[in-house]
CSV table of C-alpha atoms and ligand atoms in Angstrom, one decimal:
chain,number,residue,atom,x,y,z
Z,1,MET,CA,-55.9,53.1,31.9
Z,2,THR,CA,-52.7,53.8,29.8
Z,3,SER,CA,-52.4,53.6,26.2
Z,4,THR,CA,-49.0,52.9,26.0
Z,5,VAL,CA,-46.8,53.5,22.2
Z,6,VAL,CA,-43.7,51.3,21.2
Z,7,VAL,CA,-41.1,52.8,18.8
Z,8,GLY,CA,-37.8,52.0,17.7
Z,9,GLY,CA,-35.4,54.7,18.9
Z,10,PHE,CA,-32.6,53.4,15.4
Z,11,PHE,CA,-33.4,51.6,12.5
Z,12,GLY,CA,-35.3,49.0,12.9
Z,13,ASP,CA,-34.6,45.9,14.8
Z,14,GLU,CA,-34.1,47.1,18.0
Z,15,GLY,CA,-35.6,43.8,19.9
Z,16,LYS,CA,-39.3,45.7,19.6
Z,17,GLY,CA,-41.2,42.5,18.9
Z,18,LYS,CA,-39.9,40.7,22.4
Z,19,ILE,CA,-40.5,43.9,24.6
Z,20,ILE,CA,-44.1,44.3,22.8
Z,21,SER,CA,-45.3,40.3,23.8
Z,22,TYR,CA,-43.6,41.1,27.5
Z,23,LEU,CA,-45.6,44.3,27.7
Z,24,ALA,CA,-48.6,42.1,26.2
Z,25,ILE,CA,-48.2,39.7,28.8
Z,26,LYS,CA,-47.6,41.4,31.9
Z,27,ASP,CA,-50.0,44.5,31.3
Z,28,ASN,CA,-52.3,42.2,30.0
Z,29,PRO,CA,-53.8,45.0,27.4
Z,30,LYS,CA,-56.6,44.8,26.2
Z,31,ILE,CA,-56.0,45.1,22.7
Z,32,ILE,CA,-52.7,45.2,20.7
Z,33,VAL,CA,-52.9,47.1,17.3
Z,34,ARG,CA,-50.0,47.4,15.0
Z,35,GLY,CA,-49.0,50.4,12.7
Z,36,GLY,CA,-46.1,51.1,11.0
Z,37,ALA,CA,-45.5,50.2,7.3
Z,38,GLY,CA,-46.4,46.8,6.4
Z,39,PRO,CA,-45.1,43.0,5.8
Z,40,ASN,CA,-41.1,44.4,5.7
Z,41,ALA,CA,-41.6,44.6,8.8
Z,42,GLY,CA,-39.8,41.3,10.9
Z,43,HIS,CA,-40.0,40.6,14.6
Z,44,THR,CA,-38.8,37.4,16.5
Z,45,ILE,CA,-40.2,35.9,19.6
Z,46,ARG,CA,-38.7,33.8,21.4
Z,47,ASP,CA,-41.6,31.8,23.5
Z,48,GLY,CA,-39.7,28.7,25.5
Z,49,ASP,CA,-38.0,26.9,22.7
Z,50,LYS,CA,-40.5,27.9,20.0
Z,51,ILE,CA,-39.0,30.9,17.9
Z,52,TYR,CA,-41.9,33.4,16.4
Z,53,LYS,CA,-41.0,34.8,13.2
Z,54,VAL,CA,-44.1,37.4,12.6
Z,55,ARG,CA,-44.7,40.0,9.9
Z,56,MET,CA,-47.9,41.1,10.2
Z,57,LEU,CA,-49.4,40.0,13.1
Z,58,PRO,CA,-49.5,42.2,15.7
Z,59,SER,CA,-46.0,41.1,18.5
Z,60,GLY,CA,-48.3,40.8,21.3
Z,61,PHE,CA,-50.2,37.5,19.7
Z,62,LEU,CA,-49.2,35.6,22.9
Z,63,ASN,CA,-51.3,36.8,24.8
Z,64,LYS,CA,-54.7,34.8,24.3
Z,65,ASN,CA,-56.9,37.2,26.6
Z,66,ALA,CA,-56.2,40.2,24.6
Z,67,LYS,CA,-57.7,40.7,20.3
Z,68,VAL,CA,-54.6,41.9,18.6
Z,69,MET,CA,-55.4,44.3,15.3
Z,70,ILE,CA,-54.1,46.3,12.3
Z,71,GLY,CA,-54.5,49.8,12.1
Z,72,PRO,CA,-56.1,51.2,8.6
Z,73,GLY,CA,-52.3,53.2,7.8
Z,74,VAL,CA,-51.3,49.6,7.2
Z,75,VAL,CA,-50.6,47.9,4.0
Z,76,ILE,CA,-51.1,44.5,4.4
Z,77,ASN,CA,-50.0,41.0,2.4
Z,78,PRO,CA,-53.2,38.7,3.1
Z,79,ASP,CA,-51.5,35.7,2.1
Z,80,ILE,CA,-48.8,36.3,5.2
Z,81,LEU,CA,-51.4,38.0,7.5
Z,82,LEU,CA,-53.3,34.6,7.6
Z,83,LYS,CA,-50.7,32.2,7.3
Z,84,GLU,CA,-49.4,33.8,10.6
Z,85,ILE,CA,-53.2,34.1,11.9
Z,86,HIS,CA,-53.2,30.5,11.6
Z,87,ASP,CA,-49.9,29.4,11.7
Z,88,PHE,CA,-49.7,30.8,15.6
Z,89,GLY,CA,-52.9,30.1,17.0
Z,90,ALA,CA,-54.7,33.5,16.5
Z,91,GLU,CA,-57.8,33.0,15.0
Z,92,GLY,CA,-61.1,34.9,16.4
Z,93,ARG,CA,-58.9,37.1,18.4
Z,94,SER,CA,-56.9,39.0,14.9
Z,95,PHE,CA,-58.5,41.4,12.9
Z,96,VAL,CA,-57.8,44.3,10.8
Z,97,ASP,CA,-59.4,47.5,9.6
Z,98,LYS,CA,-61.4,48.1,6.2
Z,99,HIS,CA,-59.0,51.3,5.1
Z,100,CYS,CA,-56.2,48.6,5.3
Z,101,GLY,CA,-54.1,48.9,2.2
Z,102,ILE,CA,-53.6,45.3,0.5
Z,103,ILE,CA,-50.2,44.6,-1.6
Z,104,GLU,CA,-50.4,42.4,-4.5
Z,105,GLU,CA,-48.1,41.2,-7.1
Z,106,ILE,CA,-47.6,44.0,-9.2
Z,107,HIS,CA,-45.9,45.3,-5.8
Z,108,ARG,CA,-43.6,43.0,-5.1
Z,109,THR,CA,-42.2,43.0,-8.6
Z,110,ARG,CA,-41.9,46.8,-8.4
Z,111,ASP,CA,-40.8,46.5,-5.4
Z,112,SER,CA,-37.7,43.6,-6.4
Z,113,LYS,CA,-35.4,45.4,-9.1
Z,114,GLY,CA,-34.5,49.2,-9.9
Z,115,ASP,CA,-34.1,51.8,-7.5
Z,116,LEU,CA,-36.0,50.5,-5.0
Z,117,LYS,CA,-34.4,47.1,-4.5
Z,118,GLU,CA,-30.5,48.4,-5.2
Z,119,LYS,CA,-30.5,52.1,-4.4
Z,120,ILE,CA,-32.5,51.9,-1.3
Z,121,GLY,CA,-32.0,48.6,-0.1
Z,122,SER,CA,-35.6,47.4,-0.2
Z,123,THR,CA,-37.1,44.9,1.7
Z,124,GLY,CA,-38.2,44.3,-1.6
Z,125,SER,CA,-42.2,43.0,0.1
Z,126,GLY,CA,-44.2,45.5,-1.7
Z,127,THR,CA,-44.2,47.6,1.0
Z,128,GLY,CA,-43.6,50.6,-0.7
Z,129,PRO,CA,-45.4,50.4,-4.0
Z,130,ALA,CA,-48.8,50.0,-2.4
Z,131,ASN,CA,-48.0,53.2,-0.7
Z,132,ALA,CA,-46.9,55.1,-3.4
Z,133,ASP,CA,-50.4,53.5,-4.8
Z,134,ARG,CA,-52.1,54.4,-1.6
Z,135,ALA,CA,-51.0,57.8,-2.5
Z,136,MET,CA,-52.2,58.2,-6.5
Z,137,ARG,CA,-56.0,57.1,-5.0
Z,138,ILE,CA,-56.2,53.8,-6.7
Z,139,LEU,CA,-54.8,50.6,-4.2
Z,140,LYS,CA,-57.4,48.3,-2.7
Z,141,LEU,CA,-58.2,47.8,0.9
Z,142,ALA,CA,-59.3,45.4,2.9
Z,143,LYS,CA,-63.0,46.3,2.4
Z,144,ASP,CA,-62.8,44.8,-1.1
Z,145,PHE,CA,-61.2,41.5,-0.6
Z,146,ASP,CA,-63.6,38.8,0.2
Z,147,SER,CA,-60.8,37.2,2.0
Z,148,LEU,CA,-60.3,39.0,5.0
Z,149,SER,CA,-63.9,40.1,5.3
Z,150,ASP,CA,-63.9,38.0,8.9
Z,151,LEU,CA,-61.1,40.2,10.2
Z,152,ILE,CA,-62.9,43.7,9.4
Z,153,VAL,CA,-63.6,45.7,12.6
Z,154,ASP,CA,-63.5,49.2,12.7
Z,155,VAL,CA,-59.7,49.0,14.1
Z,156,PRO,CA,-60.3,53.1,15.1
Z,157,GLU,CA,-63.5,52.6,17.5
Z,158,GLN,CA,-62.3,49.8,18.9
Z,159,ILE,CA,-58.6,51.1,20.7
Z,160,ASN,CA,-60.7,54.2,21.5
Z,161,SER,CA,-63.6,52.4,23.1
Z,162,ALA,CA,-61.7,50.4,24.9
Z,163,LEU,CA,-59.8,53.4,26.7
Z,164,ALA,CA,-62.7,54.8,27.4
Z,165,ASN,CA,-64.0,51.5,29.6
Z,166,ASN,CA,-60.3,52.0,31.3
Z,167,GLU,CA,-58.9,49.4,29.8
Z,168,ASN,CA,-55.5,49.0,29.0
Z,169,VAL,CA,-54.3,49.6,25.1
Z,170,LEU,CA,-50.4,48.8,23.2
Z,171,ILE,CA,-49.8,50.2,20.6
Z,172,GLU,CA,-46.7,48.4,18.6
Z,173,GLY,CA,-44.8,50.4,15.5
Z,174,THR,CA,-42.5,48.9,13.4
Z,175,GLN,CA,-38.9,50.0,11.9
Z,176,GLY,CA,-37.6,52.6,14.0
Z,177,THR,CA,-37.1,56.6,13.8
Z,178,PHE,CA,-34.4,56.9,11.1
Z,179,LEU,CA,-36.3,54.7,8.6
Z,180,SER,CA,-38.6,57.6,9.3
Z,181,LEU,CA,-40.2,58.9,5.5
Z,182,TRP,CA,-40.1,62.2,7.4
Z,183,HIS,CA,-37.5,62.2,10.1
Z,184,GLY,CA,-34.8,59.3,8.9
Z,185,THR,CA,-32.4,59.3,6.3
Z,186,TYR,CA,-33.7,60.4,3.6
Z,187,PRO,CA,-33.7,58.9,0.5
Z,188,PHE,CA,-32.7,54.9,2.3
Z,189,VAL,CA,-35.9,55.2,4.1
Z,190,THR,CA,-39.0,53.0,4.0
Z,191,SER,CA,-42.5,54.5,2.5
Z,192,LYS,CA,-44.1,56.0,6.2
Z,193,ASP,CA,-43.5,57.7,9.1
Z,194,VAL,CA,-42.8,55.7,11.8
Z,195,THR,CA,-41.9,58.4,14.8
Z,196,ALA,CA,-44.4,57.7,17.8
Z,197,SER,CA,-47.6,60.3,16.1
Z,198,GLY,CA,-47.1,58.2,12.6
Z,199,ILE,CA,-47.9,55.1,14.1
Z,200,CYS,CA,-50.7,57.2,16.6
Z,201,ALA,CA,-52.5,58.1,13.2
Z,202,ASP,CA,-52.2,54.4,11.3
Z,203,VAL,CA,-53.7,53.6,14.6
Z,204,GLY,CA,-56.6,56.0,14.9
Z,205,LEU,CA,-54.8,56.9,18.1
Z,206,GLY,CA,-55.2,61.0,18.9
Z,207,PRO,CA,-52.3,63.2,20.5
Z,208,THR,CA,-54.7,63.6,24.0
Z,209,LYS,CA,-55.1,59.9,24.2
Z,210,VAL,CA,-51.3,59.2,24.8
Z,211,ASP,CA,-50.6,57.9,27.8
Z,212,GLU,CA,-46.7,56.5,27.9
Z,213,VAL,CA,-44.2,56.4,25.1
Z,214,ILE,CA,-40.9,54.3,24.9
Z,215,VAL,CA,-38.5,54.1,22.9
Z,216,VAL,CA,-36.6,50.8,22.3
Z,217,PHE,CA,-33.1,51.2,22.2
Z,218,LYS,CA,-31.0,48.4,21.0
Z,219,SER,CA,-27.7,48.6,23.0
Z,220,TYR,CA,-25.3,49.1,20.1
Z,221,VAL,CA,-26.7,50.3,16.5
Z,222,THR,CA,-27.9,48.1,13.7
Z,223,ARG,CA,-29.5,48.8,9.8
Z,224,VAL,CA,-29.5,46.5,7.3
Z,225,GLY,CA,-29.8,48.2,3.4
Z,226,THR,CA,-28.3,50.8,2.7
Z,227,GLY,CA,-28.2,54.3,4.0
Z,228,PRO,CA,-25.4,56.3,6.4
Z,229,LEU,CA,-24.2,54.7,10.0
Z,230,ALA,CA,-22.5,56.6,11.3
Z,231,LYS,CA,-18.5,55.0,13.2
Z,232,GLU,CA,-19.9,51.8,10.8
Z,233,LEU,CA,-17.9,49.0,11.6
Z,234,THR,CA,-16.6,46.3,10.0
Z,235,PRO,CA,-18.4,42.3,9.6
Z,236,GLU,CA,-14.6,41.8,11.8
Z,237,GLU,CA,-15.4,44.5,14.3
Z,238,ALA,CA,-19.4,43.2,14.5
Z,239,GLU,CA,-18.1,39.6,14.8
Z,240,VAL,CA,-15.7,40.1,17.8
Z,241,LYS,CA,-18.4,42.0,19.8
Z,242,GLY,CA,-20.8,39.6,18.9
Z,243,TRP,CA,-23.1,42.1,17.3
Z,244,SER,CA,-23.1,39.4,13.6
Z,245,GLU,CA,-27.4,39.7,13.4
Z,246,PHE,CA,-28.6,38.8,10.1
Z,247,GLY,CA,-32.2,40.3,9.2
Z,248,THR,CA,-35.8,38.5,10.2
Z,249,VAL,CA,-37.3,39.8,6.7
Z,250,THR,CA,-34.4,40.0,4.7
Z,251,GLY,CA,-31.8,37.4,5.7
Z,252,ARG,CA,-29.4,40.1,5.1
Z,253,GLN,CA,-26.8,40.7,7.4
Z,254,ARG,CA,-26.9,43.4,9.7
Z,255,ARG,CA,-24.7,46.2,9.6
Z,256,ALA,CA,-22.8,47.7,12.7
Z,257,ALA,CA,-22.6,50.4,15.3
Z,258,ASP,CA,-21.4,51.3,19.3
Z,259,PHE,CA,-24.6,52.7,20.6
Z,260,ASP,CA,-24.9,56.4,19.2
Z,261,PHE,CA,-26.1,58.8,21.5
Z,262,ASP,CA,-26.2,61.8,19.4
Z,263,LEU,CA,-29.5,60.1,17.3
Z,264,ALA,CA,-30.6,58.8,20.2
Z,265,ARG,CA,-31.8,62.0,21.4
Z,266,ARG,CA,-33.2,63.2,18.5
Z,267,ALA,CA,-35.3,59.8,18.8
Z,268,ILE,CA,-36.5,61.1,22.9
Z,269,MET,CA,-37.5,63.9,21.1
Z,270,LEU,CA,-39.3,63.2,17.7
Z,271,ASN,CA,-41.5,60.4,19.4
Z,272,GLY,CA,-42.0,62.5,22.5
Z,273,ALA,CA,-40.8,59.6,24.8
Z,274,THR,CA,-41.9,59.4,28.1
Z,275,GLN,CA,-39.9,56.1,29.0
Z,276,ILE,CA,-36.7,54.0,27.2
Z,277,SER,CA,-36.5,50.8,26.9
Z,278,ILE,CA,-32.7,49.0,27.0
Z,279,THR,CA,-32.4,46.1,24.7
Z,280,LYS,CA,-29.7,43.1,24.1
Z,281,LEU,CA,-27.8,44.8,27.1
Z,282,ASP,CA,-26.7,40.5,27.8
Z,283,VAL,CA,-25.3,40.8,24.2
Z,284,LEU,CA,-22.9,43.9,25.9
Z,285,PHE,CA,-22.9,42.5,29.4
Z,286,PRO,CA,-22.2,38.7,29.0
Z,287,ASP,CA,-22.7,38.2,32.8
Z,288,CYS,CA,-26.2,40.2,33.4
Z,289,ALA,CA,-28.2,36.8,30.4
Z,290,GLY,CA,-30.7,36.2,32.2
Z,291,MET,CA,-31.4,38.4,34.8
Z,292,THR,CA,-34.6,40.1,36.2
Z,293,SER,CA,-33.3,42.4,38.8
Z,294,TYR,CA,-32.1,44.9,38.6
Z,295,GLU,CA,-29.9,45.4,41.3
Z,296,LYS,CA,-28.2,42.1,40.5
Z,297,LEU,CA,-26.3,43.6,37.3
Z,298,SER,CA,-22.5,44.4,37.6
Z,299,ASP,CA,-21.9,47.7,38.4
Z,300,GLU,CA,-20.2,48.2,34.5
Z,301,ALA,CA,-24.5,47.3,33.3
Z,302,LYS,CA,-25.6,50.4,36.4
Z,303,SER,CA,-23.5,52.3,34.8
Z,304,PHE,CA,-23.9,52.1,31.1
Z,305,VAL,CA,-27.7,52.4,31.7
Z,306,LYS,CA,-27.1,55.3,34.1
Z,307,ASN,CA,-24.8,57.1,31.4
Z,308,ILE,CA,-28.5,56.8,29.2
Z,309,GLU,CA,-30.7,58.0,31.7
Z,310,ARG,CA,-28.5,61.0,32.2
Z,311,GLU,CA,-28.1,61.9,28.7
Z,312,LEU,CA,-31.3,61.5,27.2
Z,313,ASN,CA,-32.9,62.3,30.8
Z,314,THR,CA,-35.4,60.0,30.1
Z,315,PRO,CA,-36.3,56.3,32.4
Z,316,VAL,CA,-34.7,53.8,31.2
Z,317,THR,CA,-38.1,51.2,32.5
Z,318,ILE,CA,-37.3,48.1,30.9
Z,319,ILE,CA,-33.8,46.0,30.1
Z,320,GLY,CA,-33.8,43.5,27.6
Z,321,THR,CA,-32.0,40.7,29.3
Z,322,GLY,CA,-32.2,38.1,27.0
Z,323,PRO,CA,-33.7,36.3,23.8
Z,324,ALA,CA,-37.0,35.2,26.2
Z,325,ILE,CA,-40.4,37.2,27.0
Z,326,ASN,CA,-39.1,37.0,30.2
Z,327,ASP,CA,-35.4,38.2,30.2
Z,328,VAL,CA,-37.0,41.2,31.3
Z,329,ILE,CA,-35.7,43.8,34.2
Z,330,ASP,CA,-39.4,46.2,34.7
Z,331,ARG,CA,-38.2,48.8,36.9
Z,332,ARG,CA,-41.9,50.2,36.3
Z,333,SER,CA,-43.0,51.2,40.0
V,401,IMP,P1,-38.5,48.9,2.6
V,401,IMP,O1,-39.3,49.9,3.5
V,401,IMP,O2,-39.1,47.9,2.4
V,401,IMP,O3,-39.3,50.0,1.2
V,401,IMP,O4,-37.0,49.4,2.6
V,401,IMP,C1,-36.6,50.5,2.2
V,401,IMP,C2,-35.7,50.8,3.6
V,401,IMP,O5,-35.8,50.3,4.7
V,401,IMP,C3,-34.5,49.4,3.2
V,401,IMP,O6,-33.1,49.9,4.1
V,401,IMP,C4,-35.0,48.3,4.6
V,401,IMP,O7,-33.9,47.3,4.9
V,401,IMP,C5,-35.4,49.2,5.9
V,401,IMP,N1,-36.5,48.3,6.8
V,401,IMP,C6,-37.8,48.4,6.7
V,401,IMP,N2,-38.1,47.7,7.7
V,401,IMP,C7,-37.3,47.5,7.8
V,401,IMP,C8,-37.6,46.7,9.2
V,401,IMP,O8,-38.5,46.6,9.6
V,401,IMP,N3,-36.5,47.0,10.0
V,401,IMP,C9,-35.4,47.0,9.4
V,401,IMP,N4,-35.1,47.7,7.9
V,401,IMP,C10,-36.3,47.5,7.6
V,402,MG,MG1,-37.4,44.1,12.8
């Protein structure tokens, strides 16, 4: 049995969705469970010519043998969730906890104006105001909504029993370490702690039950919305490097900078990382595109990876070399 927690090491959009969908198929966990904030997250997954953009459903849904679940710490937009379950064929194997909070129209309205929108650059998804109402103890929960009644299970009980029965469980984080309400660039952060400890609390997995923590870094840093970004490139410089990206949820252009070792070192510490995943290596080194063997990487690409391992004193085990699920070098024995 292994519990594996996957979290973002920078500001979200590190490519966790693709890594999680790879692990969901490769490691065949019994349950893939999502923690994190809410539908402010966006994961893009490419399977053959199909592109999925998910905001609520765990990114591991492509493994049809696994159950996908959302932990009680997450706030849900029921319309988005039910549509994704339907559109992505995840009926009968998608579940939520009765204590998941529910985002309503009023939360989206409060999130689309004033300081949250203008100063923080929030996604407008209602996630922050819903979490604020939860802290005020006035937020409605999943158990109050008939449309969700068929989806409700006791998520902490399910994942802990799966582990007790020697099954694998994959715990999916959202956003990234420096968007954490506690550890990020406050006030330019999201409305929850999104480090590994917070994600585990969201799903009801105690600290002694965690086996592996994989921190995902992109080969460069991006950030959407406002807030500090050290050594930020101009949009033109980012374009030249091929780093122009647009947000999955908001469509906004992402700001970009070189791989940041100071941030990465702190992310390793805050998350207690046991492994590192590096994504989009092919964007830095186009000759790596689609490779699945570390030995075949160019010397330049290998030294980029080795330098990260040396500087962060943590093994780089999973490397993304392209957008498809199997564009991965997996160095776990
Ligand atoms: P909120 O989480 O919608 O309140 O937005 C707060 C800040 O976090 C804004 O700068 C958002 O752009 C950013 N943010 C929230 N979720 C994500 C994510 O999944 N990826 C990247 N940025 C995010
Ligand atoms: Mg994203």
